[in-house]
PDB file of C-alpha atoms in Angstrom:
ATOM      1  CA  MET A   1       5.927  92.248  57.079  1.00 74.00           C
ATOM      2  CA  SER A   2       7.326  90.395  54.119  1.00 82.00           C
ATOM      3  CA  LEU A   3       7.455  91.278  50.462  1.00 84.00           C
ATOM      4  CA  GLN A   4       4.526  88.987  49.809  1.00 87.00           C
ATOM      5  CA  HIS A   5       2.206  91.059  52.007  1.00 88.00           C
ATOM      6  CA  TYR A   6       2.783  94.100  49.841  1.00 91.00           C
ATOM      7  CA  LEU A   7       2.506  92.098  46.636  1.00 92.00           C
ATOM      8  CA  VAL A   8      -0.845  90.666  47.713  1.00 93.00           C
ATOM      9  CA  ILE A   9      -2.188  94.128  48.580  1.00 93.00           C
ATOM     10  CA  SER A  10      -1.049  95.581  45.295  1.00 94.00           C
ATOM     11  CA  SER A  11      -2.441  92.722  43.225  1.00 95.00           C
ATOM     12  CA  ILE A  12      -5.820  93.162  44.937  1.00 95.00           C
ATOM     13  CA  LEU A  13      -5.712  96.881  44.121  1.00 95.00           C
ATOM     14  CA  PHE A  14      -4.744  96.028  40.542  1.00 95.00           C
ATOM     15  CA  SER A  15      -7.608  93.649  39.939  1.00 95.00           C
ATOM     16  CA  LEU A  16     -10.094  96.050  41.535  1.00 94.00           C
ATOM     17  CA  GLY A  17      -8.854  98.725  39.138  1.00 94.00           C
ATOM     18  CA  ILE A  18      -9.250  96.366  36.176  1.00 94.00           C
ATOM     19  CA  PHE A  19     -12.766  95.580  37.412  1.00 93.00           C
ATOM     20  CA  ALA A  20     -13.635  99.287  37.517  1.00 92.00           C
ATOM     21  CA  VAL A  21     -12.230  99.893  34.044  1.00 91.00           C
ATOM     22  CA  LEU A  22     -14.148  96.952  32.600  1.00 90.00           C
ATOM     23  CA  THR A  23     -17.537  97.504  34.216  1.00 89.00           C
ATOM     24  CA  ARG A  24     -18.040 101.216  34.799  1.00 85.00           C
ATOM     25  CA  LYS A  25     -20.122 103.239  32.382  1.00 82.00           C
ATOM     26  CA  ASN A  26     -18.826 106.634  33.403  1.00 84.00           C
ATOM     27  CA  ALA A  27     -15.528 107.973  32.103  1.00 86.00           C
ATOM     28  CA  ILE A  28     -14.558 109.481  35.466  1.00 89.00           C
ATOM     29  CA  SER A  29     -15.107 106.145  37.232  1.00 89.00           C
ATOM     30  CA  ILE A  30     -12.822 104.589  34.622  1.00 91.00           C
ATOM     31  CA  LEU A  31     -10.218 107.227  35.490  1.00 92.00           C
ATOM     32  CA  MET A  32     -10.526 106.211  39.162  1.00 92.00           C
ATOM     33  CA  GLY A  33      -9.883 102.592  38.156  1.00 93.00           C
ATOM     34  CA  ILE A  34      -6.786 103.652  36.236  1.00 94.00           C
ATOM     35  CA  GLU A  35      -5.554 105.544  39.291  1.00 93.00           C
ATOM     36  CA  LEU A  36      -5.965 102.384  41.377  1.00 94.00           C
ATOM     37  CA  ILE A  37      -3.905 100.426  38.833  1.00 95.00           C
ATOM     38  CA  LEU A  38      -1.156 103.057  38.825  1.00 94.00           C
ATOM     39  CA  ASN A  39      -1.080 103.055  42.616  1.00 93.00           C
ATOM     40  CA  SER A  40      -0.670  99.293  42.714  1.00 94.00           C
ATOM     41  CA  CYS A  41       2.228  99.582  40.245  1.00 93.00           C
ATOM     42  CA  ASN A  42       3.934 102.204  42.374  1.00 93.00           C
ATOM     43  CA  LEU A  43       3.447 100.111  45.482  1.00 93.00           C
ATOM     44  CA  ASN A  44       5.105  97.188  43.712  1.00 92.00           C
ATOM     45  CA  PHE A  45       8.054  99.328  42.652  1.00 91.00           C
ATOM     46  CA  VAL A  46       8.636 100.603  46.173  1.00 90.00           C
ATOM     47  CA  ALA A  47       8.216  97.177  47.783  1.00 89.00           C
ATOM     48  CA  PHE A  48      10.651  95.527  45.389  1.00 87.00           C
ATOM     49  CA  SER A  49      13.169  98.305  45.850  1.00 85.00           C
ATOM     50  CA  ARG A  50      12.911  97.889  49.619  1.00 83.00           C
ATOM     51  CA  PHE A  51      13.286  94.126  49.684  1.00 81.00           C
ATOM     52  CA  VAL A  52      15.014  92.919  46.539  1.00 76.00           C
ATOM     53  CA  THR A  53      17.460  95.399  45.033  1.00 67.00           C
ATOM     54  CA  PRO A  54      21.036  95.166  46.228  1.00 60.00           C
ATOM     55  CA  ALA A  55      21.869  97.716  48.838  1.00 61.00           C
ATOM     56  CA  GLU A  56      23.777 100.743  47.697  1.00 59.00           C
ATOM     57  CA  THR A  57      26.402 101.801  50.166  1.00 55.00           C
ATOM     58  CA  ILE A  58      27.622 105.371  50.291  1.00 54.00           C
ATOM     59  CA  VAL A  59      29.795 107.385  52.634  1.00 52.00           C
ATOM     60  CA  GLY A  60      29.133 106.638  56.266  1.00 51.00           C
ATOM     61  CA  SER A  61      28.143 103.047  55.425  1.00 48.00           C
ATOM     62  CA  GLU A  62      24.449 103.840  55.409  1.00 52.00           C
ATOM     63  CA  VAL A  63      22.262 101.544  53.393  1.00 56.00           C
ATOM     64  CA  PHE A  64      19.954 102.990  50.796  1.00 62.00           C
ATOM     65  CA  ARG A  65      17.678 101.232  48.351  1.00 69.00           C
ATOM     66  CA  PHE A  66      16.311 103.833  46.044  1.00 76.00           C
ATOM     67  CA  ASP A  67      15.796 103.184  42.359  1.00 81.00           C
ATOM     68  CA  GLY A  68      12.267 101.882  42.761  1.00 85.00           C
ATOM     69  CA  GLN A  69      11.259 104.896  44.824  1.00 88.00           C
ATOM     70  CA  ILE A  70      12.465 107.257  42.126  1.00 90.00           C
ATOM     71  CA  ILE A  71      10.617 105.304  39.452  1.00 90.00           C
ATOM     72  CA  ALA A  72       7.518 105.565  41.662  1.00 92.00           C
ATOM     73  CA  ILE A  73       7.980 109.346  41.800  1.00 92.00           C
ATOM     74  CA  PHE A  74       8.108 109.420  38.008  1.00 92.00           C
ATOM     75  CA  GLY A  75       4.996 107.249  38.012  1.00 92.00           C
ATOM     76  CA  ILE A  76       3.167 109.805  40.177  1.00 93.00           C
ATOM     77  CA  VAL A  77       4.206 112.593  37.776  1.00 92.00           C
ATOM     78  CA  LEU A  78       2.933 110.584  34.818  1.00 92.00           C
ATOM     79  CA  ALA A  79      -0.336 109.901  36.654  1.00 92.00           C
ATOM     80  CA  ALA A  80      -0.791 113.631  37.205  1.00 91.00           C
ATOM     81  CA  ALA A  81      -0.175 114.418  33.526  1.00 92.00           C
ATOM     82  CA  GLU A  82      -2.484 111.604  32.484  1.00 92.00           C
ATOM     83  CA  ALA A  83      -5.283 112.784  34.778  1.00 92.00           C
ATOM     84  CA  ALA A  84      -5.029 116.344  33.439  1.00 91.00           C
ATOM     85  CA  VAL A  85      -5.225 115.257  29.793  1.00 93.00           C
ATOM     86  CA  PHE A  86      -7.946 112.704  30.559  1.00 91.00           C
ATOM     87  CA  LEU A  87     -10.155 115.306  32.209  1.00 90.00           C
ATOM     88  CA  ALA A  88      -9.548 117.803  29.409  1.00 91.00           C
ATOM     89  CA  ILE A  89     -10.687 115.201  26.891  1.00 90.00           C
ATOM     90  CA  ILE A  90     -13.713 114.394  29.070  1.00 89.00           C
ATOM     91  CA  LEU A  91     -14.674 118.077  29.171  1.00 88.00           C
ATOM     92  CA  ALA A  92     -14.372 118.347  25.393  1.00 88.00           C
ATOM     93  CA  ILE A  93     -16.481 115.196  24.937  1.00 87.00           C
ATOM     94  CA  TYR A  94     -19.102 116.492  27.382  1.00 86.00           C
ATOM     95  CA  ARG A  95     -19.342 119.751  25.492  1.00 85.00           C
ATOM     96  CA  GLU A  96     -19.738 117.899  22.198  1.00 82.00           C
ATOM     97  CA  PHE A  97     -22.061 115.034  23.199  1.00 82.00           C
ATOM     98  CA  GLY A  98     -23.663 116.151  26.455  1.00 79.00           C
ATOM     99  CA  SER A  99     -22.684 112.895  28.122  1.00 77.00           C
ATOM    100  CA  ILE A 100     -19.544 111.143  29.314  1.00 78.00           C
ATOM    101  CA  ARG A 101     -20.729 107.578  28.916  1.00 80.00           C
ATOM    102  CA  PRO A 102     -18.095 105.989  26.702  1.00 79.00           C
ATOM    103  CA  ASP A 103     -20.625 103.873  24.800  1.00 78.00           C
ATOM    104  CA  GLU A 104     -22.575 106.948  23.716  1.00 78.00           C
ATOM    105  CA  VAL A 105     -19.573 108.528  22.054  1.00 80.00           C
ATOM    106  CA  ASP A 106     -19.912 106.515  18.862  1.00 80.00           C
ATOM    107  CA  THR A 107     -19.939 108.993  16.001  1.00 79.00           C
ATOM    108  CA  LEU A 108     -17.242 107.078  14.165  1.00 78.00           C
ATOM    109  CA  LYS A 109     -19.167 103.811  14.406  1.00 74.00           C
ATOM    110  CA  GLY A 110     -20.332 102.528  11.014  1.00 67.00           C
TER     111      GLY A 110
ATOM    112  CA  MET B   1       5.887  86.533  62.924  1.00 55.00           C
ATOM    113  CA  GLU B   2       5.316  87.983  66.357  1.00 63.00           C
ATOM    114  CA  PHE B   3       2.256  90.111  66.777  1.00 72.00           C
ATOM    115  CA  THR B   4       3.413  93.572  67.701  1.00 82.00           C
ATOM    116  CA  LEU B   5       1.849  96.998  67.522  1.00 84.00           C
ATOM    117  CA  LYS B   6       3.636  97.542  64.208  1.00 84.00           C
ATOM    118  CA  THR B   7       2.053  94.532  62.523  1.00 86.00           C
ATOM    119  CA  PHE B   8      -1.310  95.551  63.958  1.00 88.00           C
ATOM    120  CA  ILE B   9      -1.019  99.010  62.381  1.00 91.00           C
ATOM    121  CA  PHE B  10       0.231  97.478  59.127  1.00 90.00           C
ATOM    122  CA  TYR B  11      -2.787  95.226  58.843  1.00 92.00           C
ATOM    123  CA  GLY B  12      -5.004  98.170  59.711  1.00 92.00           C
ATOM    124  CA  PHE B  13      -3.584 100.176  56.818  1.00 92.00           C
ATOM    125  CA  ALA B  14      -3.865  97.195  54.463  1.00 93.00           C
ATOM    126  CA  LEU B  15      -7.487  96.665  55.470  1.00 94.00           C
ATOM    127  CA  ILE B  16      -8.343 100.356  55.041  1.00 94.00           C
ATOM    128  CA  THR B  17      -6.697 100.433  51.627  1.00 94.00           C
ATOM    129  CA  ILE B  18      -8.419  97.338  50.294  1.00 94.00           C
ATOM    130  CA  ALA B  19     -11.829  98.113  51.791  1.00 95.00           C
ATOM    131  CA  SER B  20     -11.885 101.636  50.418  1.00 94.00           C
ATOM    132  CA  ALA B  21     -10.665 100.441  46.996  1.00 93.00           C
ATOM    133  CA  LEU B  22     -13.557  97.994  47.045  1.00 93.00           C
ATOM    134  CA  ALA B  23     -15.844 100.924  47.832  1.00 93.00           C
ATOM    135  CA  VAL B  24     -14.374 102.882  44.896  1.00 91.00           C
ATOM    136  CA  VAL B  25     -15.389 100.184  42.443  1.00 89.00           C
ATOM    137  CA  THR B  26     -18.761  99.240  43.953  1.00 88.00           C
ATOM    138  CA  VAL B  27     -20.385 102.429  45.292  1.00 87.00           C
ATOM    139  CA  ARG B  28     -23.090 103.771  42.992  1.00 84.00           C
ATOM    140  CA  ASN B  29     -22.629 107.484  43.682  1.00 86.00           C
ATOM    141  CA  ILE B  30     -19.603 108.901  41.906  1.00 87.00           C
ATOM    142  CA  VAL B  31     -18.873 111.551  44.556  1.00 88.00           C
ATOM    143  CA  HIS B  32     -18.801 108.853  47.224  1.00 90.00           C
ATOM    144  CA  ALA B  33     -16.449 106.861  44.989  1.00 91.00           C
ATOM    145  CA  ALA B  34     -14.123 109.872  44.767  1.00 91.00           C
ATOM    146  CA  PHE B  35     -13.989 110.194  48.552  1.00 92.00           C
ATOM    147  CA  ALA B  36     -13.357 106.456  48.908  1.00 93.00           C
ATOM    148  CA  LEU B  37     -10.497 106.906  46.445  1.00 93.00           C
ATOM    149  CA  MET B  38      -9.083 109.549  48.786  1.00 93.00           C
ATOM    150  CA  VAL B  39      -9.037 107.033  51.647  1.00 94.00           C
ATOM    151  CA  THR B  40      -7.335 104.492  49.369  1.00 94.00           C
ATOM    152  CA  LEU B  41      -4.628 106.984  48.445  1.00 94.00           C
ATOM    153  CA  PHE B  42      -4.033 107.787  52.112  1.00 93.00           C
ATOM    154  CA  GLY B  43      -3.783 104.058  52.837  1.00 94.00           C
ATOM    155  CA  VAL B  44      -1.170 103.588  50.121  1.00 93.00           C
ATOM    156  CA  ALA B  45       0.755 106.529  51.577  1.00 93.00           C
ATOM    157  CA  GLY B  46       0.705 104.731  54.930  1.00 92.00           C
ATOM    158  CA  LEU B  47       2.090 101.598  53.274  1.00 92.00           C
ATOM    159  CA  TYR B  48       4.888 103.725  51.796  1.00 92.00           C
ATOM    160  CA  VAL B  49       5.728 104.821  55.332  1.00 90.00           C
ATOM    161  CA  PHE B  50       5.997 101.152  56.296  1.00 88.00           C
ATOM    162  CA  LEU B  51       8.387 100.661  53.378  1.00 86.00           C
ATOM    163  CA  GLN B  52      10.454 103.553  54.780  1.00 84.00           C
ATOM    164  CA  ALA B  53       9.790 105.753  51.781  1.00 86.00           C
ATOM    165  CA  ASP B  54       9.001 108.929  53.687  1.00 88.00           C
ATOM    166  CA  PHE B  55       9.480 111.388  50.830  1.00 90.00           C
ATOM    167  CA  LEU B  56       7.321 109.269  48.571  1.00 91.00           C
ATOM    168  CA  ALA B  57       4.556 109.113  51.178  1.00 92.00           C
ATOM    169  CA  ALA B  58       4.501 112.902  51.430  1.00 92.00           C
ATOM    170  CA  THR B  59       4.528 113.194  47.636  1.00 92.00           C
ATOM    171  CA  GLN B  60       1.641 110.747  47.409  1.00 92.00           C
ATOM    172  CA  VAL B  61      -0.456 112.793  49.817  1.00 93.00           C
ATOM    173  CA  ILE B  62       0.376 116.126  48.180  1.00 92.00           C
ATOM    174  CA  VAL B  63       0.133 115.168  44.511  1.00 91.00           C
ATOM    175  CA  TYR B  64      -2.584 112.530  44.588  1.00 89.00           C
ATOM    176  CA  VAL B  65      -4.853 113.768  47.357  1.00 88.00           C
ATOM    177  CA  GLY B  66      -4.125 117.453  46.847  1.00 88.00           C
ATOM    178  CA  GLY B  67      -3.920 117.445  43.073  1.00 88.00           C
ATOM    179  CA  ILE B  68      -5.368 114.540  41.165  1.00 90.00           C
ATOM    180  CA  LEU B  69      -8.328 113.979  43.469  1.00 90.00           C
ATOM    181  CA  VAL B  70      -9.303 117.656  43.320  1.00 90.00           C
ATOM    182  CA  LEU B  71      -9.032 117.409  39.529  1.00 89.00           C
ATOM    183  CA  ILE B  72     -11.330 114.378  39.552  1.00 90.00           C
ATOM    184  CA  LEU B  73     -13.864 116.182  41.730  1.00 89.00           C
ATOM    185  CA  PHE B  74     -13.785 119.154  39.368  1.00 88.00           C
ATOM    186  CA  GLY B  75     -14.405 116.736  36.511  1.00 87.00           C
ATOM    187  CA  VAL B  76     -17.400 115.285  38.361  1.00 86.00           C
ATOM    188  CA  MET B  77     -18.743 118.767  39.065  1.00 86.00           C
ATOM    189  CA  MET B  78     -18.438 120.000  35.495  1.00 84.00           C
ATOM    190  CA  THR B  79     -19.753 116.943  33.676  1.00 80.00           C
ATOM    191  CA  SER B  80     -22.356 115.323  35.891  1.00 71.00           C
ATOM    192  CA  GLY B  81     -25.939 116.399  35.887  1.00 65.00           C
ATOM    193  CA  ARG B  82     -28.226 115.074  38.582  1.00 58.00           C
ATOM    194  CA  LEU B  83     -28.869 111.941  36.558  1.00 57.00           C
ATOM    195  CA  GLU B  84     -25.253 111.191  35.765  1.00 55.00           C
ATOM    196  CA  MET B  85     -24.242 111.122  39.429  1.00 58.00           C
ATOM    197  CA  ARG B  86     -25.466 107.566  39.669  1.00 62.00           C
ATOM    198  CA  ILE B  87     -23.456 104.974  37.844  1.00 61.00           C
ATOM    199  CA  HIS B  88     -25.269 102.470  35.674  1.00 62.00           C
ATOM    200  CA  ILE B  89     -23.863  98.984  35.397  1.00 67.00           C
ATOM    201  CA  GLU B  90     -25.156  96.260  33.117  1.00 75.00           C
ATOM    202  CA  ARG B  91     -25.470  92.802  34.523  1.00 80.00           C
ATOM    203  CA  GLY B  92     -23.683  90.857  31.795  1.00 83.00           C
ATOM    204  CA  GLN B  93     -20.794  93.262  31.802  1.00 84.00           C
ATOM    205  CA  LEU B  94     -20.593  93.008  35.583  1.00 86.00           C
ATOM    206  CA  LEU B  95     -20.297  89.230  35.439  1.00 89.00           C
ATOM    207  CA  LEU B  96     -17.753  89.304  32.613  1.00 91.00           C
ATOM    208  CA  GLY B  97     -15.620  92.033  34.183  1.00 89.00           C
ATOM    209  CA  GLY B  98     -15.817  90.375  37.579  1.00 91.00           C
ATOM    210  CA  GLY B  99     -14.769  87.039  36.084  1.00 93.00           C
ATOM    211  CA  ILE B 100     -11.828  88.531  34.222  1.00 93.00           C
ATOM    212  CA  SER B 101     -10.524  90.528  37.163  1.00 93.00           C
ATOM    213  CA  LEU B 102     -11.009  87.593  39.542  1.00 94.00           C
ATOM    214  CA  ALA B 103      -9.081  85.332  37.173  1.00 95.00           C
ATOM    215  CA  LEU B 104      -6.339  87.953  36.996  1.00 94.00           C
ATOM    216  CA  LEU B 105      -6.213  88.158  40.785  1.00 94.00           C
ATOM    217  CA  MET B 106      -5.959  84.368  41.078  1.00 94.00           C
ATOM    218  CA  LEU B 107      -3.129  84.337  38.524  1.00 95.00           C
ATOM    219  CA  LEU B 108      -1.207  87.043  40.376  1.00 93.00           C
ATOM    220  CA  LEU B 109      -1.702  85.395  43.762  1.00 93.00           C
ATOM    221  CA  THR B 110      -0.532  82.050  42.390  1.00 93.00           C
ATOM    222  CA  VAL B 111       2.603  83.637  40.991  1.00 92.00           C
ATOM    223  CA  ILE B 112       3.260  85.462  44.263  1.00 89.00           C
ATOM    224  CA  ALA B 113       2.770  82.324  46.354  1.00 89.00           C
ATOM    225  CA  ASN B 114       4.941  80.125  44.138  1.00 89.00           C
ATOM    226  CA  THR B 115       7.957  82.257  43.338  1.00 84.00           C
ATOM    227  CA  PRO B 116      10.657  80.823  45.587  1.00 82.00           C
ATOM    228  CA  ILE B 117      13.022  83.800  45.698  1.00 80.00           C
ATOM    229  CA  TRP B 118      10.308  86.076  47.076  1.00 79.00           C
ATOM    230  CA  LYS B 119       9.473  83.770  49.961  1.00 77.00           C
ATOM    231  CA  ASN B 120      11.899  84.801  52.646  1.00 74.00           C
ATOM    232  CA  LEU B 121      12.242  88.479  52.004  1.00 74.00           C
ATOM    233  CA  THR B 122      11.028  89.949  55.261  1.00 72.00           C
ATOM    234  CA  ASP B 123      11.529  93.330  56.834  1.00 68.00           C
ATOM    235  CA  ASP B 124      14.919  92.989  58.495  1.00 64.00           C
ATOM    236  CA  GLY B 125      14.176  95.955  60.715  1.00 62.00           C
ATOM    237  CA  THR B 126      17.016  98.098  59.430  1.00 64.00           C
ATOM    238  CA  GLN B 127      16.195 101.727  59.848  1.00 66.00           C
ATOM    239  CA  LEU B 128      16.917 103.653  56.691  1.00 66.00           C
ATOM    240  CA  ALA B 129      18.027 107.240  56.939  1.00 69.00           C
ATOM    241  CA  PRO B 130      15.545 109.873  55.765  1.00 77.00           C
ATOM    242  CA  THR B 131      15.350 109.525  52.019  1.00 78.00           C
ATOM    243  CA  THR B 132      14.752 113.093  50.861  1.00 84.00           C
ATOM    244  CA  GLU B 133      18.372 114.209  50.628  1.00 83.00           C
ATOM    245  CA  ARG B 134      19.517 111.144  48.732  1.00 82.00           C
ATOM    246  CA  ILE B 135      16.571 111.335  46.322  1.00 85.00           C
ATOM    247  CA  GLY B 136      17.415 114.962  45.618  1.00 87.00           C
ATOM    248  CA  GLN B 137      21.022 113.983  44.907  1.00 84.00           C
ATOM    249  CA  LEU B 138      19.966 111.181  42.577  1.00 84.00           C
ATOM    250  CA  ILE B 139      17.443 113.272  40.655  1.00 87.00           C
ATOM    251  CA  LEU B 140      19.327 116.539  40.310  1.00 88.00           C
ATOM    252  CA  ASN B 141      22.930 115.433  40.368  1.00 85.00           C
ATOM    253  CA  GLU B 142      23.391 111.831  39.405  1.00 78.00           C
ATOM    254  CA  LYS B 143      21.955 109.163  37.201  1.00 81.00           C
ATOM    255  CA  PHE B 144      18.321 110.308  37.084  1.00 87.00           C
ATOM    256  CA  LEU B 145      18.993 113.832  35.831  1.00 91.00           C
ATOM    257  CA  LEU B 146      18.025 113.182  32.205  1.00 92.00           C
ATOM    258  CA  PRO B 147      14.742 111.358  33.021  1.00 91.00           C
ATOM    259  CA  PHE B 148      13.890 114.212  35.379  1.00 92.00           C
ATOM    260  CA  GLU B 149      14.316 116.795  32.641  1.00 93.00           C
ATOM    261  CA  VAL B 150      12.386 114.668  30.148  1.00 94.00           C
ATOM    262  CA  VAL B 151       9.519 114.215  32.579  1.00 93.00           C
ATOM    263  CA  SER B 152       9.365 117.935  33.299  1.00 93.00           C
ATOM    264  CA  VAL B 153       9.082 118.663  29.572  1.00 95.00           C
ATOM    265  CA  LEU B 154       6.376 115.998  29.363  1.00 94.00           C
ATOM    266  CA  LEU B 155       4.479 117.672  32.193  1.00 93.00           C
ATOM    267  CA  LEU B 156       4.660 121.012  30.358  1.00 94.00           C
ATOM    268  CA  VAL B 157       3.399 119.414  27.155  1.00 94.00           C
ATOM    269  CA  ALA B 158       0.539 117.744  29.033  1.00 93.00           C
ATOM    270  CA  LEU B 159      -0.461 121.033  30.689  1.00 92.00           C
ATOM    271  CA  ILE B 160      -0.486 122.970  27.421  1.00 93.00           C
ATOM    272  CA  GLY B 161      -2.333 120.149  25.684  1.00 92.00           C
ATOM    273  CA  ALA B 162      -4.942 119.931  28.438  1.00 91.00           C
ATOM    274  CA  ALA B 163      -5.549 123.681  28.326  1.00 90.00           C
ATOM    275  CA  LEU B 164      -5.813 123.562  24.531  1.00 90.00           C
ATOM    276  CA  ILE B 165      -8.212 120.626  24.433  1.00 87.00           C
ATOM    277  CA  SER B 166     -10.524 121.801  27.192  1.00 82.00           C
ATOM    278  CA  ARG B 167     -10.933 125.468  26.244  1.00 82.00           C
ATOM    279  CA  LYS B 168     -13.945 126.652  24.334  1.00 76.00           C
ATOM    280  CA  GLU B 169     -13.427 126.843  20.614  1.00 72.00           C
ATOM    281  CA  VAL B 170     -12.998 130.396  19.373  1.00 69.00           C
ATOM    282  CA  ARG B 171     -14.578 131.017  16.004  1.00 67.00           C
ATOM    283  CA  ASP B 172     -13.549 134.101  14.088  1.00 63.00           C
TER     284      ASP B 172
END
């Protein structure tokens, strides 16, 4: 398995997520697309940290390559926070408009 | 590359991930899309295992599958009437979105195929030690301590904000 395998998988996930965000008419489906995009980002971080970053050597001459993994952990935390706020906003919109189709929430439109 | 059991399992995980992600964006029923998303997240966790990120794979399963996906299903339950379960897609938007994302995919694949320094980076087969201990050291003791604290404050802010936004308005 080379780096390119992982990069191809994550770019496919990324463009599928973009497709969902662009075409779906339901806010929760858009959230699913965003989750796909975030997952592809995390996969890229971990793959690059496995294959590209210089090895960090610590006591016992074991090799660790870590920074990307920790950034991916932070990415997962941010995804969790984002999902919570997103769903709270969706609930508020549903209570106000009775629908979560983004094109029906157009009160501010002139 | 020789065809071993490991490569077979790797391609299996890759296929599962991509096929279920395709299901997430094409299936018409939103509950089915949520369950397809669960399979995708499990597939990505499997790929993390192949990258020898064991702690991250466990985190992915616990936080994404156990947390975010349940949140999404709650969102579906609380906002979707019987009519809203099915997702409407307009034809023009489908073509436009498909074109844009396909063009993006082609761009990314071209870059990946033509970047020379990424060509020969293959799995050298080195077994990394379990990562959990070292990640704990890095987050709580070394250079990632400040980002860790910042992100925990951010999580608190997001929780309070979510509770505030989603509660019913109290009029007095």
